[in-house]
Short mmCIF file of C-alpha atoms (C1' of nucleotides) in Angstrom, two decimals:
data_model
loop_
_atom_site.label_atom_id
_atom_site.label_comp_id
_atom_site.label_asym_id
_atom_site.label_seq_id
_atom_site.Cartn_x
_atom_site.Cartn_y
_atom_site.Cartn_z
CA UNK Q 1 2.56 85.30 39.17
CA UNK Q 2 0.42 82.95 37.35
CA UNK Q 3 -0.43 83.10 33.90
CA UNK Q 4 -1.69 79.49 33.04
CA UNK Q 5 -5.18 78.99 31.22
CA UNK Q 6 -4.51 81.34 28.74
CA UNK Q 7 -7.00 81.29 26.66
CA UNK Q 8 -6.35 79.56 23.21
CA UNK Q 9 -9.46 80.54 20.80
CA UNK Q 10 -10.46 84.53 20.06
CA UNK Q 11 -13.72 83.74 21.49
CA UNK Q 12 -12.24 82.57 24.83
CA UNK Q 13 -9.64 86.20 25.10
CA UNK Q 14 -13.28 88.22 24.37
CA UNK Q 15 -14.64 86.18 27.00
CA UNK Q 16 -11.86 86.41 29.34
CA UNK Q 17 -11.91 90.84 28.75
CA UNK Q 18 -15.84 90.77 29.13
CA UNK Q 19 -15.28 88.86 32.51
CA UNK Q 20 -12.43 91.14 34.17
CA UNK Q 21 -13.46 94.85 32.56
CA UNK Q 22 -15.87 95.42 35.42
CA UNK Q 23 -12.94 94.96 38.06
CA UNK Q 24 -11.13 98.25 36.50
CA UNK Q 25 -11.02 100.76 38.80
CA UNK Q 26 -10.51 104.26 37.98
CA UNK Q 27 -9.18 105.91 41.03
CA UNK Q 28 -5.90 105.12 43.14
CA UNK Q 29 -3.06 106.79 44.69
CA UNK Q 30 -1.57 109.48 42.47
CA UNK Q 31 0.20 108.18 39.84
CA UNK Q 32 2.39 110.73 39.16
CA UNK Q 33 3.76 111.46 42.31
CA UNK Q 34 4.68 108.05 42.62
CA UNK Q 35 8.78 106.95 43.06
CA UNK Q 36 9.29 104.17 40.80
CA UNK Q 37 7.88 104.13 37.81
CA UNK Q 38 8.45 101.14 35.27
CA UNK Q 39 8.21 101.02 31.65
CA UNK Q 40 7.71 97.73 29.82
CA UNK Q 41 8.09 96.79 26.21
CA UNK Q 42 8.61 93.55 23.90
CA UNK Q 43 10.42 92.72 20.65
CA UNK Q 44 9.09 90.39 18.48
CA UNK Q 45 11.86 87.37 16.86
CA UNK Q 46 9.07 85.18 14.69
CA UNK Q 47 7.23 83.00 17.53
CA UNK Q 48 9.71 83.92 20.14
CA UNK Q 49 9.18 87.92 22.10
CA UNK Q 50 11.55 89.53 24.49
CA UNK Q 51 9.92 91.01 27.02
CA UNK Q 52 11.76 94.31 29.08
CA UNK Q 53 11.25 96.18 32.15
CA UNK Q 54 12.98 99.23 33.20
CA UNK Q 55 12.25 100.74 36.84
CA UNK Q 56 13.03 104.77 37.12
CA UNK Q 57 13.32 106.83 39.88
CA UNK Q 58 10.35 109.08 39.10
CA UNK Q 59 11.80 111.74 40.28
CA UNK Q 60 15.60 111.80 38.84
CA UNK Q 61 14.55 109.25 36.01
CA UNK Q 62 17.87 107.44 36.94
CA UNK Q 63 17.56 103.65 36.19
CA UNK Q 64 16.86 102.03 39.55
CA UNK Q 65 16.47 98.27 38.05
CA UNK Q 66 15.75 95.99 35.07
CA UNK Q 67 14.85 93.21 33.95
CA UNK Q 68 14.22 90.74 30.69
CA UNK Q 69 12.40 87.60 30.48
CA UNK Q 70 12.16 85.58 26.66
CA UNK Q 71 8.90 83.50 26.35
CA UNK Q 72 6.57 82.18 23.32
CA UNK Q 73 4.50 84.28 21.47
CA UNK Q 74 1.44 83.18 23.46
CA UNK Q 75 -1.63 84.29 21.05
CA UNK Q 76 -1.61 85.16 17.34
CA UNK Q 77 -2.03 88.91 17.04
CA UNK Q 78 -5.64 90.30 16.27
CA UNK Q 79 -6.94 93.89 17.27
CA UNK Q 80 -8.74 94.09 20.21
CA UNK Q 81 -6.38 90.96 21.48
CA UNK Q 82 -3.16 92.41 21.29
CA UNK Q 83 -2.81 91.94 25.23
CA UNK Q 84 -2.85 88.04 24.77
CA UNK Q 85 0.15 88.35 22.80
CA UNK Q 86 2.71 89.82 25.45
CA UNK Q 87 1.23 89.30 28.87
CA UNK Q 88 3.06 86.01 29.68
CA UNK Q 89 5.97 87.32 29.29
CA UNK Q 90 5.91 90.69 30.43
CA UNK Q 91 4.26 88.89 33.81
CA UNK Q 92 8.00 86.73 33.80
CA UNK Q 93 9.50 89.70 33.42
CA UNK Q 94 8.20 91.74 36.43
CA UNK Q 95 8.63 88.40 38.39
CA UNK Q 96 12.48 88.70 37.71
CA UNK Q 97 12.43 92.56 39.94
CA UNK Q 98 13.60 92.50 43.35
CA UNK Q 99 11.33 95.88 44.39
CA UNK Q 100 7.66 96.19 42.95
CA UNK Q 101 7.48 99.17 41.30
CA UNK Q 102 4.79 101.70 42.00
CA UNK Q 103 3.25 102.40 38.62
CA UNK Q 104 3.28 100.49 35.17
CA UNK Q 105 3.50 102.07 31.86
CA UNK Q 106 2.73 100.25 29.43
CA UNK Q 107 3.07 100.06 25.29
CA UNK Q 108 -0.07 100.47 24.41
CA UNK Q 109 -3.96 101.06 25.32
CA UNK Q 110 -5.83 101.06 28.54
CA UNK Q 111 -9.49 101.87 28.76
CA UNK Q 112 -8.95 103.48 24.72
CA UNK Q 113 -10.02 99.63 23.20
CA UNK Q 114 -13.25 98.40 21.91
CA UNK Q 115 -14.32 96.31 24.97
CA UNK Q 116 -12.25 99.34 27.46
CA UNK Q 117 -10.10 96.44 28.34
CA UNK Q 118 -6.74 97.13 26.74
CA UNK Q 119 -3.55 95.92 28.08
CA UNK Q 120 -2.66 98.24 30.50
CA UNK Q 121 -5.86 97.65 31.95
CA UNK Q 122 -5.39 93.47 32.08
CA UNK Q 123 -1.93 93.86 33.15
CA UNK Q 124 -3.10 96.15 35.69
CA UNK Q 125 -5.66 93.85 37.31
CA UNK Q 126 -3.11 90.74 37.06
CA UNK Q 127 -0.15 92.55 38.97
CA UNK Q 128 -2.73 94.88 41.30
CA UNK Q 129 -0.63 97.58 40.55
CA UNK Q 130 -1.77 101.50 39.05
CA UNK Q 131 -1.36 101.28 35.01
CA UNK Q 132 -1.04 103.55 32.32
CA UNK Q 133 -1.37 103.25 28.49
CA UNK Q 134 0.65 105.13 26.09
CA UNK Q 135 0.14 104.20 22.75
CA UNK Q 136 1.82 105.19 19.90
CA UNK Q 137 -1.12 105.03 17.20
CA UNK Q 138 -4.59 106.19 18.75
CA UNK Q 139 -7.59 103.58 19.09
CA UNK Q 140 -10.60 106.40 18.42
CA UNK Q 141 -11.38 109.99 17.39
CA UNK Q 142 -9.44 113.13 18.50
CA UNK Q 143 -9.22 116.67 17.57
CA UNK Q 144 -5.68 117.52 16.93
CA UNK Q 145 -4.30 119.14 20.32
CA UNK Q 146 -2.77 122.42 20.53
CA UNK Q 147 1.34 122.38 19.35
CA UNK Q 148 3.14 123.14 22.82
CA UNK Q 149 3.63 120.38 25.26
CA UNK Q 150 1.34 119.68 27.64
CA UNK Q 151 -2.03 119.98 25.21
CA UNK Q 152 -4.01 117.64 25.05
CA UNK Q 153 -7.73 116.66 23.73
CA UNK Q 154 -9.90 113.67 24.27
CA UNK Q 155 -9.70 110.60 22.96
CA UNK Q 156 -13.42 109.41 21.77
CA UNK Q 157 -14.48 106.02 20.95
CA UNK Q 158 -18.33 104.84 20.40
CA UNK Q 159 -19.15 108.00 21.95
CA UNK Q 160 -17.00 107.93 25.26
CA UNK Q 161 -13.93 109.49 26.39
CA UNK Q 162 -11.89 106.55 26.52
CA UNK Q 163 -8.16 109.40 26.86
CA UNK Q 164 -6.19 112.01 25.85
CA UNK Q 165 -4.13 112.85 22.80
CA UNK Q 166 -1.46 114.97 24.65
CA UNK Q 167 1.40 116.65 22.99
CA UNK Q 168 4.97 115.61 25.22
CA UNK Q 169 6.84 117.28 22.60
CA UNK Q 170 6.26 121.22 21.00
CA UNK Q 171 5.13 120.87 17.24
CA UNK Q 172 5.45 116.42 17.40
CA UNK Q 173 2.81 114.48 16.93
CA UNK Q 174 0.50 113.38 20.23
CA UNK Q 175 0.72 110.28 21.87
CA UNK Q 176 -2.61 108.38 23.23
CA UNK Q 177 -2.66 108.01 27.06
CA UNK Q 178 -5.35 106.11 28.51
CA UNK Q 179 -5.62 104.76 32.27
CA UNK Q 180 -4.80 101.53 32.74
CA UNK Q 181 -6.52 100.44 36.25
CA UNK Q 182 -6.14 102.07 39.76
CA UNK Q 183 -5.55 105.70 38.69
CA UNK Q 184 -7.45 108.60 36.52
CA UNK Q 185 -6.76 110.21 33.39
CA UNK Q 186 -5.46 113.96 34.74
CA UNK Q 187 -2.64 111.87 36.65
CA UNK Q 188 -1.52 109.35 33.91
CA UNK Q 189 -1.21 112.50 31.64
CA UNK Q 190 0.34 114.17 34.52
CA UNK Q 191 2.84 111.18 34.85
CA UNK Q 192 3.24 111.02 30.78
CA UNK Q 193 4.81 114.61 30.78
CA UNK Q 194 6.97 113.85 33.94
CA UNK Q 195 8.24 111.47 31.81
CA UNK Q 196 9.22 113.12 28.33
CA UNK Q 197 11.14 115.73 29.25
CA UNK Q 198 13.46 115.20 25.88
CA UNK Q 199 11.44 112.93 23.99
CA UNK Q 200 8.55 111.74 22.77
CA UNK Q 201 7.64 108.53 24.17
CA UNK Q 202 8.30 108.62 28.04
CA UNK Q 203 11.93 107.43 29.24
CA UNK Q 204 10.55 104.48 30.67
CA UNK Q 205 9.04 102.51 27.04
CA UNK Q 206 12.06 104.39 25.55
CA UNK Q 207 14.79 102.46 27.91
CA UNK Q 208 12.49 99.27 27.56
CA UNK Q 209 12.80 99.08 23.96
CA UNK Q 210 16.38 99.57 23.73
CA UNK Q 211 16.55 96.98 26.56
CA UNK Q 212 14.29 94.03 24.87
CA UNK Q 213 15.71 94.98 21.33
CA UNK Q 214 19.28 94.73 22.50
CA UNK Q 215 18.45 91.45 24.22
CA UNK Q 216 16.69 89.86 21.10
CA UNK Q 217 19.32 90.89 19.13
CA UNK Q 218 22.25 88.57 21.43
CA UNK Q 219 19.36 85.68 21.28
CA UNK Q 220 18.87 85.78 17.73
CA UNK Q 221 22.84 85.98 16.94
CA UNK Q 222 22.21 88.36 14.59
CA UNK Q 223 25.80 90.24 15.20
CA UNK Q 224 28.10 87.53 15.13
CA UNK Q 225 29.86 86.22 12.10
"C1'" DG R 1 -17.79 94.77 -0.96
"C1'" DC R 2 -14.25 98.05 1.29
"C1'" DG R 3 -11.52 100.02 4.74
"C1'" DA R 4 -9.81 99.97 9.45
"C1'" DC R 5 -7.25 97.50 12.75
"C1'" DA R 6 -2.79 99.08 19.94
"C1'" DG R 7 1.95 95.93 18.97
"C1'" DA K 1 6.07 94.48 14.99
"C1'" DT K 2 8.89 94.55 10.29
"C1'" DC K 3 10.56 95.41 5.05
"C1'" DT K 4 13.88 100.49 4.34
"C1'" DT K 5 18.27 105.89 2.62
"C1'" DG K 6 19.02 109.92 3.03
"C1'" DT K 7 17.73 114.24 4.73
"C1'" DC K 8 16.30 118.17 7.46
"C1'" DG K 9 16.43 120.35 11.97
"C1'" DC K 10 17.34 121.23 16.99
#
DNA sequence: GCGACAG
DNA sequence: ATCTTGTCGC
């Protein structure tokens, strides 16, 4: 897949969001009864990122396939533009799978983002596939949502409800899911707690991090000597 | 002017 | 994202 003309100026990336947030959609197959699910994630090395994909069997969570892909940083990091950053090289990374997964989760925000363009949402619309956003940190207001798993309470920006802070773990703080294109917000949280059943962050940005880290790690030498 | 700001 | 030890708890 294609990522060339990527824009260069902060004007051009608003531009580019402005253009492809109307093509969003918000309803698809159900995400979480779908069987592969993949996770994606990047670590950062200076101007270099490692960019990770794990694919789970959504049903046993076993790892079905992965894959890695190294590229340039490829946009220098402003909020609101975060997406610019990784794209590139998460897009070389899901050209390295053999199978196209049925869902994306991604590291991050979807429709929670000041222009509702996040990247879940732009990766979504490049790879045509249903996306999710789980984000570590929230972009917007929430109420704090009850302590047992499964709670959850919107996720408010500018006056809309942009997600859900949703508890995966009793008594630990929420994460922020938000859909990402070509699903709705009742199945990405529904996929989000398929996904934690021991942690967290769901198994798939969990096995993507140690993935990318590991693999930045061998690049940058940092173990030998 | 000051604080906030996904990763 | 990253700079950073030990500590408490399941």
């Amino acid at each position: 897949m294609r990522t060339d003309r990527w824009p260069s100026t902060e004007a051009e990336a608003i531009e580019v969001q402005q253009r492809l947030r109307h093509r969003v959609e918000l309803t698809g197959p159900d995400v979480s009864a779908a069987r592969t699910v993949a996770g994606l994630d990047v670590d950062y090395n200076g101007d270099r990122i490692v960019a990770a994909v794990v694919v789970l069997d959504a049903e046993t969570l076993d790892v079905v396939e992965t894959s890695v892909a190294d590229g340039d940083t490829a946009f220098p990091y402003v909020p609101g533009l975060f997406a610019f950053r990784e794209i590139p090289t998460l897009i070389a990374a899901l050209d390295g799978l053999d199978a196209t997964p049925e869902a994306l989760v991604c590291d991050g925000q979807g429709l929670a983002h000041p222009r509702r363009f996040g990247l879940a949402c732009h990766l979504g619309l490049l790879t045509g596939l249903p996306t999710i956003g789980v984000a570590k940190t929230p972009l917007g207001r929430y109420d704090m949502p009850a302590a047992q798993r499964g709670s959850r309470s919107p996720l408010v920006d500018d006056g809309d409800e942009v997600g859900a802070a949703l508890r995966t773990r009793d008594g630990v703080k929420p994460v922020f899911v938000s859909v990402g294109h070509r699903t709705d917000l009742d199945s990405a949280c529904a996929l989000t707690l398929r996904l934690t059943p021991s942690y967290r962050l769901p198994e798939t940005t969990r096995l993507a991090d140690q993935l990318c880290r590991g693999e930045s790690a061998s690049l940058s030498d940092q173990w030998v000597r």
